[in-house]
Every structure is written in C-alpha cells, then in structure tokens.
Amino acid sequence: VHRTAVKKVVLEGVLDANDALAQANREKFDEAGTYVINLMSSPGAGKTSLLEHTLERMRGRLRLGVLEGDVQTTLDADRLARFHVPLVQVNTDPGFGGECHLDANMVRSGLSELPLHEMDILVIENVGNLVCPAEFRVGEDARVMVYSVTEGEEKPLKYPLMFRSADLVVVNKVDLLEHLDFDLEQFLGHLDTVNPGVERILTSARTGQGVDEWCSWLERRRGPSH
Amino acid sequence: VHRTAVKKVVLEGVLDANDALAQANREKFDEAGTYVINLMSSPGAGKTSLLEHTLERMRGRLRLGVLEGDVQTTLDADRLARFHVPLVQVNTDPGFGGECHLDANMVRSGLSELPLHEMDILVIENVGNLVCPAEFRVGEDARVMVYSVTEGEEKPLKYPLMFRSADLVVVNKVDLLEHLDFDLEQFLGHLDTVNPGVERILTSARTGQGVDEWCSWLERRRGPSH
C-alpha cells in the first residue's frame, strides 16, 4: 500500500486474487438468487442501527440475511440476533493488526454459515472505514454507503473512492442537523462532484425518518425476477 | 493485508522498512528538538477543528507546525493557513486507490518542506481512519486520538488497536451529548478495558470546551528541556 514499483506489483497480485474470489462469490449468489448489498461507512455512521430498522420493517416482506464484518467482537451481530434472520459474524483480527476491510475471501468464509437459498437479500456490513473497503469487491450487486452528517461536508472530496463507487448514499443522522453547522446542500454538491446524480436517501436511524424510502429502494433493487 | 503465509511475509517486510524510516524521522526530530504528535481519528471526528483552536491559543506560547495527511485535496491545510505556521499537505492518492494512512516515508517526504528547527511541536494530522494509521509508526513522540461521541460507545472494543496505542484520547463533540443516546461512562469503561488508565480530555471543538486543558497537556508534554 505504498509507492514503490515492487509494492505495486504485490498489490496488483492481491487484487487479482480478490477479484477471482469475488467472482466465485458472485456465482454462488446468482445460483441462489440472492441480491447482495455491500454496506460501507465510517465507524459509527449508523450501519447497524439502519439494519435494525430494516430487519424490523422487512419482516414478512423479504427474507433478509446479514454478514457482519468487524475487527473484533460480535457486538453488531448480537444487536441483530433478536430478529431471527440468518446472521454470521466475520472477525478480521487474525490478520495483520486487524484487517480494515472485508475482502472476497473473508466473505467467502462467512458464506458457508449462511443458507443463501433461503435469502432474498444478503446485506454485508463492512468494517467501519471510509477508505479501504471500497478497494475490495466481494461479489456484491450494489454498494450502499451510509454517511453521517456529523462527519462534515467535505469528505466526498477528501475520500472520493468510496463515494464514487456507491450506487446509493444514505445520508444518516439528519435528526442532528439542527444542532450542527453541517451544510447539507454543500455536502450534496460535493457528492455530485465525485459521483454525479448518485441516488441518495436522507435518514435518521434514531427517529426512523427515511427508513421506508430505503426499504422501498431495497425492494425495487431486489426486483420481482429473482 | 490478508491471511496467507506469503502475504504475511510481504507485510512484515513492509513494516520493517517503515520502522527504519520512522527511526530516521525520529533522529531528525531529536536533532531539531521538535516534539511530535501523531494525531489520529475516524473521518470527521474533529482533528482539524481542534487544531484551529490549538493554533489560535498557542500563538506566542509555543511554536507549532503541522503536517496534514489526506487522500486528496488541501482543504484541511487551507483551513489552517490563516494561522501562518509552518504547514505542509501530504496527499496519499498517488498510491493504490488512495492510501488510507500516513507511513514514515510519506511523513519523511513532507518533512523536507518544514523548518523543524523553528518548531517546538509538530502535529501530524493523519488520514481519517480508525484502523490503519495505528499500524504505522512515523517517528512520533506521542499518539493522540480524537474520538467523537457521535461514533458510539463500543468502538474501543471493536477497533482496539488505535485506542490501545494512544497516549491521550480527546473525547470530542461533547456539546452534542444532550442530543445523543451516547453513554459516556460506558464508553470510558470500554476505553479502560483496552487501555487502562489512559489519559483523556473531554472537548468540544465547536464551543471551545476542554481546549485549554488540551493545550496545557501539550505544554507539559513538550517540557522545558527541549
């Protein structure tokens, strides 16, 4: 992850292996008819809270499952266990210092614990990190990014890769807007600079605002054809 | 950054090179008599806002300089330029997908633009990321972590490496506590679980609360002997 020619060669090798494993995951998802979301954000942006709302509202509408990625602990999976959906936690700490992202191979390890054929949608909750997860495809159909308004307006410009690769940006914690100096229009302008016209939904995982719109998005994406 | 034996060997090689370069940086800092802070956090936790307060209050008390690390843009450096302190921006985007951290070699590149001999303290503002920056020493004297109360109570358990390696944790955005469900005592308990007794200062970069305490910490750390 540095600047010399040698290191670049190594990383290209790693990426190729990752892409091959992502393709293998993709084939499993297609065979099972499961639509797969790679859910990414900074730490604490509200991915798990959004999932809690989602699992609550989608009960009886779509069969969801969750693969939780974290450096350590099963805290997030524990929060979701009460919804009785297929759920697996992948911890990345056996790697070097704790891996900062999920890669295709880690997701592959988790898949063996999930009944894909019984799931319409699998949500992969990635490790909280605004940079590295965007560099690794895991075989997903769509990338959804959760962004908290507490993080400031300028992050799309400073960390463009994840914003650019997102199919949907969920702008979360909008219940706090009145207590912040956050300029929403400026943020959305920066977002359009790096990913013009990308879909966006304003939500508050605390109050439930926007969660219906997000669930409708999921249903449209999943489509009737699966 | 994966799990096979081959990859581990590569990463250990990278780390050794980084440690060697960190040692070279360390020698430069010692020779100049400059105390060096590696300032780390998630994206948007408030590092730059804290620095704005710091540069304002320390004017005439200590000679500060700043090395700004970001994937792209000079937005953070631009915010600090009005304080007329030695200031350099290092962008990590020439690397693979945008580097997610500063390493010793990137810091070394930036140092050539800074008059170390005219600086009592150099603050290195790392890339916003709760995982990777903690894995790379850059030659610093102390590691300071800024943590925003909007990020939730459980992060010390989920991302232990950075919390464990911090010499001081600045708990920021406490002006928002009344609008959040954040349990401060629980967070501090988790912090003590991974880094028992680590120093902590509660701040609001928005209202200025705690900034005096932080500046006093800096003066104590810098010490009279330099």
Tab-separated table of C-alpha atoms in Angstrom:
chain	number	residue	atom	x	y	z
A	1	VAL	CA	0.000	0.000	0.000
A	2	HIS	CA	2.953	2.285	-0.742
A	3	ARG	CA	4.653	3.958	-3.641
A	4	THR	CA	7.474	1.830	-4.964
A	5	ALA	CA	7.246	-0.352	-8.041
A	6	VAL	CA	7.802	-3.541	-6.067
A	7	LYS	CA	4.913	-2.859	-3.763
A	8	LYS	CA	2.602	-2.047	-6.658
A	9	VAL	CA	3.289	-5.411	-8.239
A	10	VAL	CA	2.430	-7.190	-4.998
A	11	LEU	CA	-0.820	-5.292	-4.635
A	12	GLU	CA	-1.905	-5.972	-8.196
A	13	GLY	CA	-1.400	-9.659	-7.456
A	14	VAL	CA	-3.546	-9.395	-4.351
A	15	LEU	CA	-6.275	-7.580	-6.246
A	16	ASP	CA	-6.359	-10.190	-8.963
A	17	ALA	CA	-6.802	-12.939	-6.385
A	18	ASN	CA	-9.514	-10.902	-4.708
A	19	ASP	CA	-11.341	-10.357	-7.984
A	20	ALA	CA	-11.238	-14.077	-8.736
A	21	LEU	CA	-12.741	-14.883	-5.331
A	22	ALA	CA	-15.314	-12.104	-5.731
A	23	GLN	CA	-16.344	-13.729	-8.999
A	24	ALA	CA	-16.711	-17.082	-7.231
A	25	ASN	CA	-18.924	-15.421	-4.595
A	26	ARG	CA	-20.934	-13.759	-7.398
A	27	GLU	CA	-21.652	-17.164	-8.929
A	28	LYS	CA	-22.897	-18.506	-5.596
A	29	PHE	CA	-25.207	-15.508	-5.170
A	30	ASP	CA	-26.583	-15.878	-8.708
A	31	GLU	CA	-27.162	-19.567	-8.270
A	32	ALA	CA	-29.087	-18.934	-5.033
A	33	GLY	CA	-30.962	-15.940	-6.486
A	34	THR	CA	-29.751	-13.714	-3.658
A	35	TYR	CA	-29.308	-9.977	-4.165
A	36	VAL	CA	-26.246	-8.735	-2.291
A	37	ILE	CA	-25.575	-5.322	-0.773
A	38	ASN	CA	-22.100	-4.248	0.352
A	39	LEU	CA	-22.869	-1.726	3.134
A	40	MET	CA	-19.990	0.628	3.876
A	41	SER	CA	-19.292	3.688	6.036
A	42	SER	CA	-17.010	5.328	8.563
A	43	PRO	CA	-17.103	3.854	12.081
A	44	GLY	CA	-20.273	4.863	13.882
A	45	ALA	CA	-22.160	6.267	10.898
A	46	GLY	CA	-25.158	4.097	11.756
A	47	LYS	CA	-24.996	0.972	9.579
A	48	THR	CA	-26.128	-1.388	12.328
A	49	SER	CA	-28.901	0.936	13.537
A	50	LEU	CA	-30.178	1.202	9.965
A	51	LEU	CA	-30.119	-2.580	9.713
A	52	GLU	CA	-32.128	-2.889	12.919
A	53	HIS	CA	-34.870	-0.724	11.386
A	54	THR	CA	-34.616	-2.608	8.105
A	55	LEU	CA	-34.980	-6.069	9.616
A	56	GLU	CA	-37.936	-4.847	11.665
A	57	ARG	CA	-39.788	-3.369	8.690
A	58	MET	CA	-38.970	-6.046	6.133
A	59	ARG	CA	-40.238	-8.883	8.291
A	60	GLY	CA	-42.682	-10.851	6.151
A	61	ARG	CA	-41.884	-8.778	3.038
A	62	LEU	CA	-38.441	-10.023	2.039
A	63	ARG	CA	-36.178	-12.675	3.520
A	64	LEU	CA	-33.004	-10.919	4.628
A	65	GLY	CA	-29.716	-12.212	5.922
A	66	VAL	CA	-26.677	-10.403	7.285
A	67	LEU	CA	-22.937	-10.975	7.189
A	68	GLU	CA	-21.294	-8.773	9.833
A	69	GLY	CA	-17.688	-7.677	9.403
A	70	ASP	CA	-15.759	-6.264	12.359
A	71	VAL	CA	-12.162	-6.194	13.502
A	72	GLN	CA	-13.164	-7.714	16.841
A	73	THR	CA	-16.252	-8.607	18.910
A	74	THR	CA	-19.694	-9.877	17.904
A	75	LEU	CA	-21.402	-6.734	19.247
A	76	ASP	CA	-23.107	-5.851	15.970
A	77	ALA	CA	-24.296	-9.393	15.309
A	78	ASP	CA	-25.552	-9.545	18.899
A	79	ARG	CA	-27.674	-6.444	18.255
A	80	LEU	CA	-29.283	-8.093	15.227
A	81	ALA	CA	-29.771	-11.572	16.713
A	82	ARG	CA	-33.233	-10.706	18.078
A	83	PHE	CA	-34.624	-10.509	14.527
A	84	HIS	CA	-34.031	-14.227	13.932
A	85	VAL	CA	-32.627	-13.836	10.437
A	86	PRO	CA	-29.643	-15.780	9.065
A	87	LEU	CA	-26.648	-13.998	10.552
A	88	VAL	CA	-22.918	-14.589	10.654
A	89	GLN	CA	-20.091	-12.536	12.162
A	90	VAL	CA	-16.694	-12.427	10.455
A	91	ASN	CA	-13.903	-11.008	12.607
A	92	THR	CA	-10.858	-9.724	10.771
A	93	ASP	CA	-8.444	-9.704	13.698
A	94	PRO	CA	-6.494	-12.853	12.741
A	95	GLY	CA	-4.902	-10.685	10.065
A	96	PHE	CA	-2.197	-8.101	10.419
A	97	GLY	CA	-3.195	-5.727	13.237
A	98	GLY	CA	-6.863	-6.354	12.483
A	99	GLU	CA	-7.962	-6.079	8.861
A	100	CYS	CA	-9.519	-2.749	7.992
A	101	HIS	CA	-11.976	-4.136	5.430
A	102	LEU	CA	-13.728	-7.278	4.249
A	103	ASP	CA	-12.273	-8.893	1.166
A	104	ALA	CA	-13.810	-11.559	-1.065
A	105	ASN	CA	-12.058	-14.372	0.777
A	106	MET	CA	-13.347	-13.288	4.190
A	107	VAL	CA	-16.875	-13.022	2.802
A	108	ARG	CA	-16.437	-16.456	1.236
A	109	SER	CA	-15.556	-17.855	4.672
A	110	GLY	CA	-18.708	-16.406	6.138
A	111	LEU	CA	-20.958	-17.673	3.344
A	112	SER	CA	-20.502	-21.275	4.400
A	113	GLU	CA	-22.547	-20.416	7.507
A	114	LEU	CA	-25.451	-18.807	5.615
A	115	PRO	CA	-28.428	-20.524	3.914
A	116	LEU	CA	-28.255	-18.390	0.759
A	117	HIS	CA	-31.121	-20.255	-0.925
A	118	GLU	CA	-33.475	-19.066	1.799
A	119	MET	CA	-32.499	-15.400	1.444
A	120	ASP	CA	-33.787	-12.767	-0.991
A	121	ILE	CA	-31.217	-10.200	0.094
A	122	LEU	CA	-27.885	-10.558	1.853
A	123	VAL	CA	-26.531	-7.417	3.473
A	124	ILE	CA	-22.786	-7.477	4.058
A	125	GLU	CA	-21.978	-4.915	6.751
A	126	ASN	CA	-18.383	-3.983	6.089
A	127	VAL	CA	-15.783	-2.813	8.624
A	128	GLY	CA	-16.238	0.861	9.517
A	129	ASN	CA	-13.682	2.627	7.325
A	130	LEU	CA	-14.059	5.327	4.682
A	131	VAL	CA	-11.129	4.202	2.526
A	132	CYS	CA	-10.119	0.550	2.287
A	133	PRO	CA	-13.422	-1.357	1.929
A	134	ALA	CA	-14.066	0.434	-1.370
A	135	GLU	CA	-10.925	-1.143	-2.829
A	136	PHE	CA	-12.156	-4.725	-2.500
A	137	ARG	CA	-15.079	-6.167	-4.453
A	138	VAL	CA	-16.700	-9.032	-2.591
A	139	GLY	CA	-19.159	-10.147	-5.311
A	140	GLU	CA	-21.918	-7.682	-4.413
A	141	ASP	CA	-24.735	-6.459	-6.677
A	142	ALA	CA	-24.771	-2.976	-5.202
A	143	ARG	CA	-22.709	-0.772	-2.952
A	144	VAL	CA	-24.553	1.293	-0.400
A	145	MET	CA	-22.762	3.889	1.633
A	146	VAL	CA	-24.062	5.262	4.930
A	147	TYR	CA	-22.801	8.757	5.645
A	148	SER	CA	-23.375	10.610	8.897
A	149	VAL	CA	-23.955	14.361	8.771
A	150	THR	CA	-21.667	14.632	11.820
A	151	GLU	CA	-18.700	13.855	9.541
A	152	GLY	CA	-18.627	17.191	7.735
A	153	GLU	CA	-19.424	18.451	4.223
A	154	GLU	CA	-16.092	17.949	2.513
A	155	LYS	CA	-15.489	14.218	2.837
A	156	PRO	CA	-16.581	13.305	-0.746
A	157	LEU	CA	-13.686	15.442	-1.976
A	158	LYS	CA	-11.190	14.105	0.557
A	159	TYR	CA	-12.122	10.421	0.265
A	160	PRO	CA	-13.534	10.175	-3.264
A	161	LEU	CA	-13.160	6.450	-3.966
A	162	MET	CA	-15.968	5.138	-1.776
A	163	PHE	CA	-18.362	7.953	-2.674
A	164	ARG	CA	-17.592	7.409	-6.358
A	165	SER	CA	-18.206	3.660	-6.228
A	166	ALA	CA	-21.506	3.868	-4.307
A	167	ASP	CA	-24.820	3.056	-6.024
A	168	LEU	CA	-26.716	4.728	-3.192
A	169	VAL	CA	-25.689	7.136	-0.433
A	170	VAL	CA	-27.798	7.012	2.725
A	171	VAL	CA	-27.305	10.359	4.484
A	172	ASN	CA	-27.926	9.449	8.101
A	173	LYS	CA	-28.413	11.201	11.471
A	174	VAL	CA	-30.388	14.039	9.859
A	175	ASP	CA	-32.176	14.449	13.221
A	176	LEU	CA	-28.927	16.137	14.385
A	177	LEU	CA	-28.857	18.716	11.566
A	178	GLU	CA	-30.407	21.403	13.760
A	179	HIS	CA	-27.582	21.028	16.295
A	180	LEU	CA	-24.729	21.038	13.748
A	181	ASP	CA	-23.144	23.558	11.401
A	182	PHE	CA	-23.407	20.979	8.613
A	183	ASP	CA	-24.403	22.475	5.236
A	184	LEU	CA	-26.446	19.732	3.551
A	185	GLU	CA	-26.613	21.453	0.150
A	186	GLN	CA	-22.845	21.878	0.107
A	187	PHE	CA	-22.360	18.212	1.002
A	188	LEU	CA	-24.722	17.080	-1.778
A	189	GLY	CA	-22.890	19.354	-4.201
A	190	HIS	CA	-19.579	17.711	-3.273
A	191	LEU	CA	-21.221	14.310	-3.660
A	192	ASP	CA	-22.362	15.220	-7.185
A	193	THR	CA	-18.850	16.396	-7.968
A	194	VAL	CA	-17.392	12.924	-7.427
A	195	ASN	CA	-20.459	10.812	-8.350
A	196	PRO	CA	-22.888	12.923	-10.403
A	197	GLY	CA	-26.528	12.141	-9.814
A	198	VAL	CA	-25.903	9.201	-7.486
A	199	GLU	CA	-29.068	8.153	-5.657
A	200	ARG	CA	-29.388	9.478	-2.107
A	201	ILE	CA	-31.827	8.999	0.760
A	202	LEU	CA	-31.929	11.151	3.893
A	203	THR	CA	-32.469	9.066	7.018
A	204	SER	CA	-32.412	9.107	10.770
A	205	ALA	CA	-31.872	5.660	12.200
A	206	ARG	CA	-32.794	7.257	15.528
A	207	THR	CA	-36.242	8.593	14.585
A	208	GLY	CA	-36.945	6.268	11.660
A	209	GLN	CA	-37.103	9.074	9.097
A	210	GLY	CA	-36.378	7.840	5.568
A	211	VAL	CA	-36.328	4.168	6.511
A	212	ASP	CA	-39.443	3.456	4.421
A	213	GLU	CA	-37.781	5.024	1.406
A	214	TRP	CA	-34.682	2.901	1.996
A	215	CYS	CA	-36.763	-0.278	2.308
A	216	SER	CA	-38.581	0.585	-0.937
A	217	TRP	CA	-35.225	1.065	-2.624
A	218	LEU	CA	-34.201	-2.401	-1.462
A	219	GLU	CA	-37.414	-3.923	-2.800
A	220	ARG	CA	-37.040	-2.205	-6.174
A	221	ARG	CA	-33.418	-3.309	-6.444
A	222	ARG	CA	-34.247	-6.858	-5.497
A	223	GLY	CA	-36.867	-6.862	-8.229
A	224	PRO	CA	-39.568	-9.437	-8.992
A	225	SER	CA	-37.428	-11.566	-11.286
A	226	HIS	CA	-35.422	-13.410	-8.655
B	1	VAL	CA	-3.270	-7.410	4.199
B	2	HIS	CA	-4.692	-10.938	4.087
B	3	ARG	CA	-4.272	-14.274	5.731
B	4	THR	CA	-1.870	-16.479	3.790
B	5	ALA	CA	1.728	-17.098	4.765
B	6	VAL	CA	3.076	-15.412	1.636
B	7	LYS	CA	1.207	-12.230	2.372
B	8	LYS	CA	2.391	-12.156	5.972
B	9	VAL	CA	5.990	-12.279	4.827
B	10	VAL	CA	5.443	-9.345	2.500
B	11	LEU	CA	3.786	-7.287	5.211
B	12	GLU	CA	6.492	-7.949	7.744
B	13	GLY	CA	8.981	-6.699	5.160
B	14	VAL	CA	6.929	-3.540	4.670
B	15	LEU	CA	6.739	-2.941	8.388
B	16	ASP	CA	10.462	-3.313	8.834
B	17	ALA	CA	11.096	-0.734	6.123
B	18	ASN	CA	8.562	1.567	7.756
B	19	ASP	CA	10.181	1.186	11.168
B	20	ALA	CA	13.582	2.002	9.697
B	21	LEU	CA	12.223	5.167	8.112
B	22	ALA	CA	10.357	6.059	11.300
B	23	GLN	CA	13.671	5.811	13.141
B	24	ALA	CA	15.264	8.145	10.579
B	25	ASN	CA	12.426	10.642	11.136
B	26	ARG	CA	12.891	10.261	14.904
B	27	GLU	CA	16.540	11.246	14.590
B	28	LYS	CA	15.624	14.362	12.629
B	29	PHE	CA	13.076	15.368	15.268
B	30	ASP	CA	15.572	14.823	18.100
B	31	GLU	CA	18.250	16.788	16.336
B	32	ALA	CA	15.842	19.708	15.836
B	33	GLY	CA	14.420	19.416	19.353
B	34	THR	CA	10.886	19.105	17.984
B	35	TYR	CA	8.214	17.204	19.914
B	36	VAL	CA	5.991	15.276	17.506
B	37	ILE	CA	2.321	14.307	17.872
B	38	ASN	CA	0.668	11.746	15.610
B	39	LEU	CA	-2.985	12.871	15.625
B	40	MET	CA	-5.412	10.134	14.601
B	41	SER	CA	-9.187	9.607	14.385
B	42	SER	CA	-12.098	8.484	12.252
B	43	PRO	CA	-13.061	10.811	9.406
B	44	GLY	CA	-14.851	13.883	10.710
B	45	ALA	CA	-14.083	13.402	14.419
B	46	GLY	CA	-12.780	16.964	14.603
B	47	LYS	CA	-8.980	16.840	14.302
B	48	THR	CA	-8.747	19.929	12.108
B	49	SER	CA	-11.211	21.920	14.211
B	50	LEU	CA	-9.211	21.064	17.323
B	51	LEU	CA	-6.054	22.199	15.548
B	52	GLU	CA	-7.679	25.504	14.632
B	53	HIS	CA	-8.376	26.166	18.320
B	54	THR	CA	-4.901	24.985	19.255
B	55	LEU	CA	-3.048	27.217	16.810
B	56	GLU	CA	-5.157	30.164	17.937
B	57	ARG	CA	-4.462	29.648	21.648
B	58	MET	CA	-0.818	28.644	21.394
B	59	ARG	CA	0.164	31.713	19.393
B	60	GLY	CA	3.118	33.258	21.237
B	61	ARG	CA	3.338	30.362	23.704
B	62	LEU	CA	4.818	27.560	21.605
B	63	ARG	CA	5.952	27.431	18.006
B	64	LEU	CA	3.757	24.860	16.266
B	65	GLY	CA	3.866	23.341	12.810
B	66	VAL	CA	1.503	20.971	11.041
B	67	LEU	CA	1.878	18.157	8.548
B	68	GLU	CA	-1.536	17.412	7.022
B	69	GLY	CA	-2.274	13.956	5.639
B	70	ASP	CA	-5.260	13.419	3.342
B	71	VAL	CA	-6.134	11.113	0.488
B	72	GLN	CA	-6.915	14.087	-1.728
B	73	THR	CA	-7.361	17.875	-1.559
B	74	THR	CA	-5.635	20.564	0.510
B	75	LEU	CA	-8.875	21.501	2.290
B	76	ASP	CA	-7.526	20.901	5.792
B	77	ALA	CA	-4.273	22.749	5.153
B	78	ASP	CA	-6.289	25.597	3.622
B	79	ARG	CA	-8.281	25.885	6.855
B	80	LEU	CA	-5.070	26.217	8.877
B	81	ALA	CA	-3.206	28.535	6.511
B	82	ARG	CA	-4.603	31.671	8.203
B	83	PHE	CA	-2.542	30.919	11.331
B	84	HIS	CA	0.741	31.461	9.471
B	85	VAL	CA	2.506	28.457	10.988
B	86	PRO	CA	4.779	26.092	9.051
B	87	LEU	CA	2.353	23.834	7.217
B	88	VAL	CA	2.633	21.126	4.585
B	89	GLN	CA	-0.012	18.926	2.966
B	90	VAL	CA	0.818	15.336	2.012
B	91	ASN	CA	-1.720	13.711	-0.308
B	92	THR	CA	-1.721	9.943	-0.375
B	93	ASP	CA	-3.591	9.482	-3.653
B	94	PRO	CA	-0.585	8.545	-5.821
B	95	GLY	CA	-0.780	5.169	-4.072
B	96	PHE	CA	-3.189	2.368	-4.702
B	97	GLY	CA	-6.730	3.787	-4.588
B	98	GLY	CA	-5.575	6.481	-2.177
B	99	GLU	CA	-3.552	5.445	0.846
B	100	CYS	CA	-5.611	5.078	3.990
B	101	HIS	CA	-2.874	6.228	6.379
B	102	LEU	CA	0.396	8.108	6.608
B	103	ASP	CA	3.510	5.966	6.808
B	104	ALA	CA	7.023	7.013	7.791
B	105	ASN	CA	8.082	7.511	4.181
B	106	MET	CA	5.194	9.867	3.405
B	107	VAL	CA	5.973	11.875	6.539
B	108	ARG	CA	9.616	11.940	5.534
B	109	SER	CA	8.600	13.435	2.160
B	110	GLY	CA	6.665	16.162	3.910
B	111	LEU	CA	9.460	16.990	6.363
B	112	SER	CA	11.667	18.410	3.617
B	113	GLU	CA	9.165	21.289	3.369
B	114	LEU	CA	9.129	22.093	7.097
B	115	PRO	CA	11.634	24.204	9.113
B	116	LEU	CA	11.867	21.739	12.010
B	117	HIS	CA	14.454	23.827	13.847
B	118	GLU	CA	11.932	26.641	14.196
B	119	MET	CA	9.222	24.415	15.669
B	120	ASP	CA	8.648	23.311	19.268
B	121	ILE	CA	5.882	20.920	18.324
B	122	LEU	CA	4.968	19.281	15.041
B	123	VAL	CA	1.440	17.913	14.803
B	124	ILE	CA	0.997	15.261	12.134
B	125	GLU	CA	-2.691	15.078	11.267
B	126	ASN	CA	-3.158	11.566	9.946
B	127	VAL	CA	-5.722	10.366	7.390
B	128	GLY	CA	-9.170	9.882	8.946
B	129	ASN	CA	-9.323	6.150	9.636
B	130	LEU	CA	-9.840	4.196	12.852
B	131	VAL	CA	-7.741	1.179	11.832
B	132	CYS	CA	-4.737	1.545	9.548
B	133	PRO	CA	-2.893	4.648	10.823
B	134	ALA	CA	-2.279	2.879	14.145
B	135	GLU	CA	-0.248	0.213	12.342
B	136	PHE	CA	2.432	2.610	11.105
B	137	ARG	CA	4.864	4.444	13.370
B	138	VAL	CA	6.077	7.663	11.769
B	139	GLY	CA	8.690	8.631	14.359
B	140	GLU	CA	6.296	10.419	16.723
B	141	ASP	CA	6.805	11.100	20.452
B	142	ALA	CA	3.137	10.643	21.299
B	143	ARG	CA	-0.045	9.376	19.757
B	144	VAL	CA	-3.186	11.386	20.345
B	145	MET	CA	-6.537	10.078	19.291
B	146	VAL	CA	-9.587	12.287	18.758
B	147	TYR	CA	-12.841	10.430	19.288
B	148	SER	CA	-16.272	11.864	18.549
B	149	VAL	CA	-19.144	10.951	20.862
B	150	THR	CA	-21.304	10.570	17.727
B	151	GLU	CA	-19.403	7.348	16.937
B	152	GLY	CA	-20.950	5.228	19.692
B	153	GLU	CA	-19.781	3.675	22.964
B	154	GLU	CA	-18.465	0.346	21.741
B	155	LYS	CA	-15.720	1.335	19.310
B	156	PRO	CA	-12.777	0.727	21.733
B	157	LEU	CA	-13.835	-2.929	21.796
B	158	LYS	CA	-14.393	-3.189	18.050
B	159	TYR	CA	-11.263	-1.308	16.956
B	160	PRO	CA	-8.872	-1.856	19.867
B	161	LEU	CA	-5.503	-1.221	18.210
B	162	MET	CA	-5.694	2.560	17.909
B	163	PHE	CA	-7.295	3.036	21.325
B	164	ARG	CA	-4.644	0.770	22.855
B	165	SER	CA	-1.739	2.624	21.267
B	166	ALA	CA	-2.956	6.123	22.195
B	167	ASP	CA	-1.144	8.191	24.855
B	168	LEU	CA	-4.134	10.526	25.105
B	169	VAL	CA	-7.754	10.248	23.970
B	170	VAL	CA	-9.506	13.541	23.250
B	171	VAL	CA	-13.244	12.866	23.554
B	172	ASN	CA	-14.713	15.477	21.229
B	173	LYS	CA	-18.115	16.938	20.321
B	174	VAL	CA	-19.321	16.720	23.921
B	175	ASP	CA	-21.632	19.671	23.138
B	176	LEU	CA	-23.783	17.095	21.305
B	177	LEU	CA	-24.117	14.755	24.292
B	178	GLU	CA	-27.534	16.140	25.226
B	179	HIS	CA	-28.855	15.279	21.747
B	180	LEU	CA	-27.425	11.748	21.608
B	181	ASP	CA	-28.068	8.440	23.352
B	182	PHE	CA	-24.306	8.162	23.938
B	183	ASP	CA	-23.421	6.748	27.376
B	184	LEU	CA	-20.148	8.476	28.283
B	185	GLU	CA	-19.434	6.321	31.341
B	186	GLN	CA	-19.868	3.171	29.295
B	187	PHE	CA	-17.514	4.492	26.613
B	188	LEU	CA	-14.859	5.376	29.206
B	189	GLY	CA	-15.260	1.913	30.716
B	190	HIS	CA	-14.627	0.314	27.310
B	191	LEU	CA	-11.643	2.605	26.852
B	192	ASP	CA	-10.181	1.440	30.178
B	193	THR	CA	-10.753	-2.162	29.116
B	194	VAL	CA	-8.376	-1.829	26.162
B	195	ASN	CA	-6.033	0.872	27.526
B	196	PRO	CA	-6.375	1.030	31.326
B	197	GLY	CA	-5.998	4.500	32.783
B	198	VAL	CA	-5.091	6.184	29.503
B	199	GLU	CA	-5.260	9.986	29.780
B	200	ARG	CA	-8.461	11.546	28.434
B	201	ILE	CA	-9.745	15.077	27.908
B	202	LEU	CA	-13.350	15.985	27.108
B	203	THR	CA	-13.588	18.684	24.461
B	204	SER	CA	-15.897	20.491	22.124
B	205	ALA	CA	-14.052	21.973	19.181
B	206	ARG	CA	-17.301	23.812	18.491
B	207	THR	CA	-17.655	25.619	21.842
B	208	GLY	CA	-14.003	25.512	22.888
B	209	GLN	CA	-14.673	23.400	25.995
B	210	GLY	CA	-11.587	21.488	27.115
B	211	VAL	CA	-9.247	23.200	24.663
B	212	ASP	CA	-7.301	24.871	27.495
B	213	GLU	CA	-6.773	21.502	29.128
B	214	TRP	CA	-5.549	20.077	25.817
B	215	CYS	CA	-3.147	22.987	25.312
B	216	SER	CA	-1.793	22.508	28.836
B	217	TRP	CA	-1.256	18.833	28.082
B	218	LEU	CA	0.748	19.810	25.007
B	219	GLU	CA	2.896	22.239	27.037
B	220	ARG	CA	3.550	19.637	29.731
B	221	ARG	CA	4.476	17.028	27.166
B	222	ARG	CA	6.752	19.388	25.286
B	223	GLY	CA	8.505	20.090	28.570
B	224	PRO	CA	11.126	22.714	29.399
B	225	SER	CA	14.140	20.617	28.464
B	226	HIS	CA	13.933	20.993	24.706
